[in-house]
Amino acid sequence: MKNHVLLIGNDINNISRGQSWKDLLQDIITFCHAGDCIALDDKKPFPLLYEEIFLTASKNHRIREKDLKSFIAIKAAEIKSNPIHSAIRALKPAHILTTNYEFTLEGSTPLENTSLINEKFYSIFRKYKVGDTNYWHIHGDCLNPMSINLGFEHYGGQLQMMRNYVVSGTVYTSKEVPKRSLLRRIHFKEVYFHSWIDLFFTDDIHIFGLSLDFVETDLWWLLTYRARQKFHHKNVPVSNKIFYYIPEEYVAASKYKLDLLAANDVTVIALPGKDKLAYYESIIHGLGKTNKTAYHGCVSE
């Protein structure tokens, strides 16, 4: 199983006791002295809510974003490890991609950044190697607070960098960074896995613990662009598979999202999920090969 590529989100952390996401959000508002100004509502996309909180604090209290993100990094680093983190490590996958900022998946804070370049803000190459596993923190990490991807502006910049890397090529000054676009390099069979983005076009990826809400514009763009290359443009060969795991209890309420995933060439696998710990154990133990139900949506064969 050592060659697996996993994309893992924050829900695995919810098994751990401690601060919830709502607790963190309230702490952010308190830190920004914005409790009297911000109305929390589930209808507000979080990247825009973050901008509302930060801009309000910046205007009224002159809070610097560096200070805010440093506070968030400290809070995120307090998340405790649980058995799922160690079970994932036991799989010894080749690559773990994560939207999480802390290092519970690694089991300890890495001593060395093994990225192609040392990014301060965006996360195209952000990698830490522990043992034989590459850990890619695709939305930033606690060691670099300004890399933590939360706001609408940051998402926009990250997407711009991603599209350049895939479609038009890069303009980094480092000689180590490939200048030709990923599409061109795939065409000429010159993919050396400098970025986590490469894996979306080359390797099978298993996604779990990630809600994939539509605010994740960078990941939805990547899935859509990959599918367009496979079915429409056909400029480069795309033969890898992407699997998305979801508790079967959520399937009915998530039909709109699952239909979109199916259209984007993602295989959805539903597993019993009433017991969160058992749900993730079932994914890890078999990676969906037992007791799985594929959701096919309404895509024509």
XYZ file of C-alpha atoms in Angstrom:
301
model
C 0.000 0.000 0.000
C 3.077 2.198 0.122
C 2.374 3.723 -3.305
C -0.991 5.196 -2.381
C -1.688 8.903 -2.774
C -4.106 10.297 -0.183
C -5.804 13.694 0.049
C -6.977 14.194 3.614
C -9.050 16.963 5.162
C -9.812 18.294 8.624
C -12.621 15.906 9.571
C -10.170 13.284 10.806
C -9.194 15.812 13.478
C -12.762 15.932 14.758
C -12.221 12.555 16.392
C -9.718 14.196 18.737
C -10.920 15.880 21.866
C -10.345 19.575 22.018
C -11.174 22.685 20.094
C -13.754 22.464 17.326
C -13.776 24.556 14.152
C -16.595 26.674 15.621
C -14.502 27.250 18.733
C -11.592 28.386 16.564
C -13.846 30.717 14.608
C -15.096 32.309 17.812
C -11.511 32.671 19.044
C -10.591 34.448 15.808
C -13.471 36.888 16.226
C -12.486 37.517 19.848
C -8.833 38.069 18.903
C -9.959 40.608 16.309
C -12.276 42.420 18.765
C -15.037 41.948 16.203
C -17.706 40.273 18.303
C -20.062 43.254 18.075
C -19.569 43.709 14.335
C -19.691 40.219 12.813
C -22.906 38.272 12.359
C -22.147 34.578 11.929
C -24.328 32.852 9.375
C -23.873 29.498 7.654
C -24.803 31.184 4.377
C -21.563 33.167 4.412
C -18.800 31.308 2.546
C -15.921 31.046 4.987
C -13.243 32.711 2.768
C -15.484 35.783 2.552
C -16.336 35.612 6.261
C -12.604 35.597 6.987
C -12.217 38.724 4.849
C -15.088 40.360 6.741
C -13.480 39.584 10.079
C -9.991 40.663 9.042
C -11.014 43.818 7.195
C -13.237 44.883 10.086
C -10.375 44.323 12.524
C -7.888 46.040 10.244
C -10.116 49.070 9.855
C -11.187 49.397 13.471
C -8.213 48.090 15.427
C -5.335 48.128 12.929
C -4.712 44.417 13.371
C -2.093 43.060 11.003
C -2.862 39.903 9.067
C 0.516 38.503 10.076
C -0.531 38.690 13.722
C -3.926 37.156 13.023
C -2.479 34.230 11.077
C 0.192 33.668 13.721
C -2.614 33.406 16.273
C -4.447 30.916 14.040
C -1.252 28.893 13.567
C -0.812 28.598 17.336
C -4.415 27.463 17.755
C -4.180 24.941 14.911
C -0.978 23.497 16.353
C -2.912 22.631 19.527
C -4.932 19.952 17.699
C -4.249 16.577 19.274
C -3.358 13.393 17.429
C -5.751 10.421 17.445
C -5.598 6.760 16.316
C -6.596 7.646 12.750
C -3.463 9.743 12.252
C -1.195 6.876 13.298
C -3.214 4.360 11.264
C -2.733 6.512 8.156
C 1.015 6.656 8.791
C 1.058 2.872 9.164
C -0.115 2.573 5.572
C 3.184 4.161 4.511
C 1.672 5.893 1.478
C 4.008 7.498 -1.011
C 2.220 10.853 -0.776
C -0.191 12.480 1.642
C -1.802 15.723 0.499
C -3.640 17.632 3.189
C -5.554 20.866 3.603
C -4.668 20.787 7.317
C -2.196 23.284 8.708
C -0.851 21.283 11.644
C 1.412 18.226 11.631
C -0.704 15.560 13.318
C -0.499 13.429 10.183
C 3.310 13.448 10.335
C 3.209 12.600 14.034
C 5.657 15.378 14.903
C 6.779 18.740 13.574
C 9.141 18.137 10.628
C 12.703 19.307 11.045
C 13.228 20.202 7.408
C 11.181 21.637 4.554
C 11.932 19.456 1.521
C 10.068 21.592 -1.013
C 11.630 22.486 -4.328
C 11.624 26.099 -3.125
C 10.815 27.646 0.239
C 7.414 29.271 -0.284
C 6.359 31.940 2.191
C 2.806 32.493 0.981
C 1.390 30.085 -1.606
C 1.637 26.303 -1.555
C 2.449 24.860 -4.942
C 5.578 23.018 -3.779
C 5.083 22.894 0.020
C 6.434 19.493 1.074
C 7.864 17.811 4.162
C 9.319 14.331 3.837
C 9.062 12.082 6.883
C 10.356 8.565 6.430
C 9.371 7.441 2.952
C 6.220 9.591 2.792
C 5.947 13.019 1.200
C 3.526 15.287 3.080
C 2.167 18.121 0.935
C 0.420 20.908 2.887
C -1.563 22.341 0.002
C -3.221 25.126 2.036
C -0.213 26.155 4.092
C 1.226 25.080 7.435
C 1.698 26.292 11.004
C 5.435 26.852 10.618
C 4.699 29.527 8.019
C 1.639 31.423 9.280
C 1.306 33.658 6.225
C 0.922 30.527 4.084
C -2.289 29.552 5.865
C -4.993 29.753 3.200
C -8.196 31.151 4.671
C -9.373 34.269 2.882
C -10.862 34.951 -0.532
C -7.770 36.894 -1.606
C -5.470 34.024 -0.702
C -7.651 31.480 -2.510
C -7.586 33.698 -5.604
C -3.810 33.989 -5.542
C -3.352 30.268 -4.946
C -5.594 29.464 -7.907
C -3.664 31.888 -10.109
C -0.382 30.190 -9.211
C -1.891 26.753 -9.787
C -3.240 27.659 -13.212
C 0.093 29.125 -14.249
C 1.867 25.959 -13.150
C -0.519 23.707 -15.089
C -1.410 25.752 -18.177
C 0.993 28.561 -19.044
C 4.185 27.829 -17.147
C 5.935 29.430 -14.194
C 7.950 32.627 -13.721
C 9.870 31.660 -10.573
C 13.444 32.947 -10.515
C 14.769 29.670 -9.092
C 16.507 27.536 -11.701
C 15.166 24.443 -9.949
C 11.547 25.224 -10.803
C 10.443 23.946 -14.228
C 9.443 26.819 -16.504
C 7.333 24.836 -18.973
C 3.718 24.145 -18.079
C 2.748 20.828 -16.542
C 0.709 20.002 -19.646
C 3.776 20.402 -21.837
C 5.890 18.339 -19.481
C 3.297 15.557 -19.387
C 3.281 15.565 -23.184
C 7.070 15.153 -23.261
C 7.072 12.712 -20.315
C 9.077 15.079 -18.137
C 7.085 14.968 -14.905
C 9.307 14.719 -11.833
C 6.721 15.388 -9.107
C 8.001 18.758 -8.016
C 4.444 19.730 -6.996
C 1.430 17.999 -5.490
C -0.497 19.191 -8.549
C 1.405 16.711 -10.724
C -0.255 13.823 -8.898
C -3.752 14.871 -10.002
C -2.822 14.043 -13.599
C -0.683 10.965 -13.015
C -1.589 8.912 -9.926
C -4.730 7.465 -8.371
C -5.834 9.661 -5.460
C -8.064 8.718 -2.521
C -9.839 11.680 -0.882
C -11.377 11.439 2.587
C -12.027 13.614 5.615
C -12.564 16.509 3.214
C -15.992 18.053 2.695
C -14.979 19.566 -0.657
C -17.326 22.491 -0.184
C -17.565 24.791 -3.167
C -15.465 27.390 -1.363
C -12.506 25.107 -2.171
C -12.221 26.848 -5.520
C -8.640 25.722 -6.105
C -9.468 22.029 -5.820
C -12.680 22.295 -7.847
C -10.782 24.113 -10.591
C -8.150 21.369 -10.621
C -10.757 18.603 -10.839
C -12.608 20.435 -13.607
C -9.478 21.189 -15.616
C -8.306 17.594 -15.346
C -11.696 16.328 -16.547
C -11.678 18.771 -19.479
C -8.279 17.494 -20.522
C -9.518 13.916 -20.377
C -12.868 14.273 -22.134
C -12.820 17.498 -24.132
C -9.416 18.868 -25.083
C -7.549 15.540 -24.955
C -4.217 17.364 -25.225
C -2.527 15.038 -22.743
C -3.349 11.488 -21.650
C -5.195 11.307 -18.324
C -5.686 7.740 -17.126
C -5.443 7.994 -13.343
C -8.483 7.644 -11.082
C -9.729 9.836 -8.256
C -11.873 8.423 -5.435
C -13.940 10.449 -2.973
C -15.172 8.787 0.232
C -18.345 9.887 1.994
C -20.484 8.474 4.826
C -23.493 6.809 3.224
C -25.751 8.738 5.602
C -24.752 11.952 3.798
C -25.345 10.745 0.257
C -28.952 11.889 -0.130
C -28.299 15.382 1.212
C -25.117 15.707 -0.877
C -26.568 14.571 -4.200
C -25.897 17.913 -5.913
C -22.209 17.723 -5.006
C -21.886 14.054 -5.857
C -23.430 14.658 -9.289
C -20.781 17.333 -9.915
C -18.002 15.044 -8.750
C -19.228 12.281 -11.032
C -19.291 14.712 -13.974
C -15.673 15.574 -13.133
C -14.539 11.952 -13.361
C -14.427 11.336 -9.610
C -15.629 7.969 -8.307
C -17.659 8.433 -5.132
C -17.565 5.640 -2.560
C -20.144 5.579 0.233
C -19.443 3.696 3.456
C -21.348 3.384 6.755
C -20.458 6.478 8.727
C -22.548 6.687 11.894
C -19.458 5.800 13.925
C -16.824 8.294 12.737
C -13.861 6.310 14.063
C -15.096 3.067 12.490
C -15.801 4.893 9.225
C -12.225 6.098 8.849
C -10.850 2.754 10.001
C -12.828 1.059 7.217
C -11.302 3.390 4.625
C -7.798 2.913 5.949
C -8.015 -0.849 6.337
C -9.343 -1.506 2.877
C -9.277 1.815 1.008
C -12.876 1.201 0.045
C -12.346 -2.304 -1.353
C -14.829 -3.866 1.043
C -18.438 -2.928 1.717
C -18.297 0.026 -0.647
C -21.114 1.504 -2.689
C -20.163 3.632 -5.672
C -22.374 6.619 -6.407
C -22.690 6.992 -10.163
C -24.799 10.183 -10.330
C -26.452 10.878 -13.667
C -23.429 10.732 -15.972
C -24.070 8.870 -19.185
C -21.714 6.042 -20.051
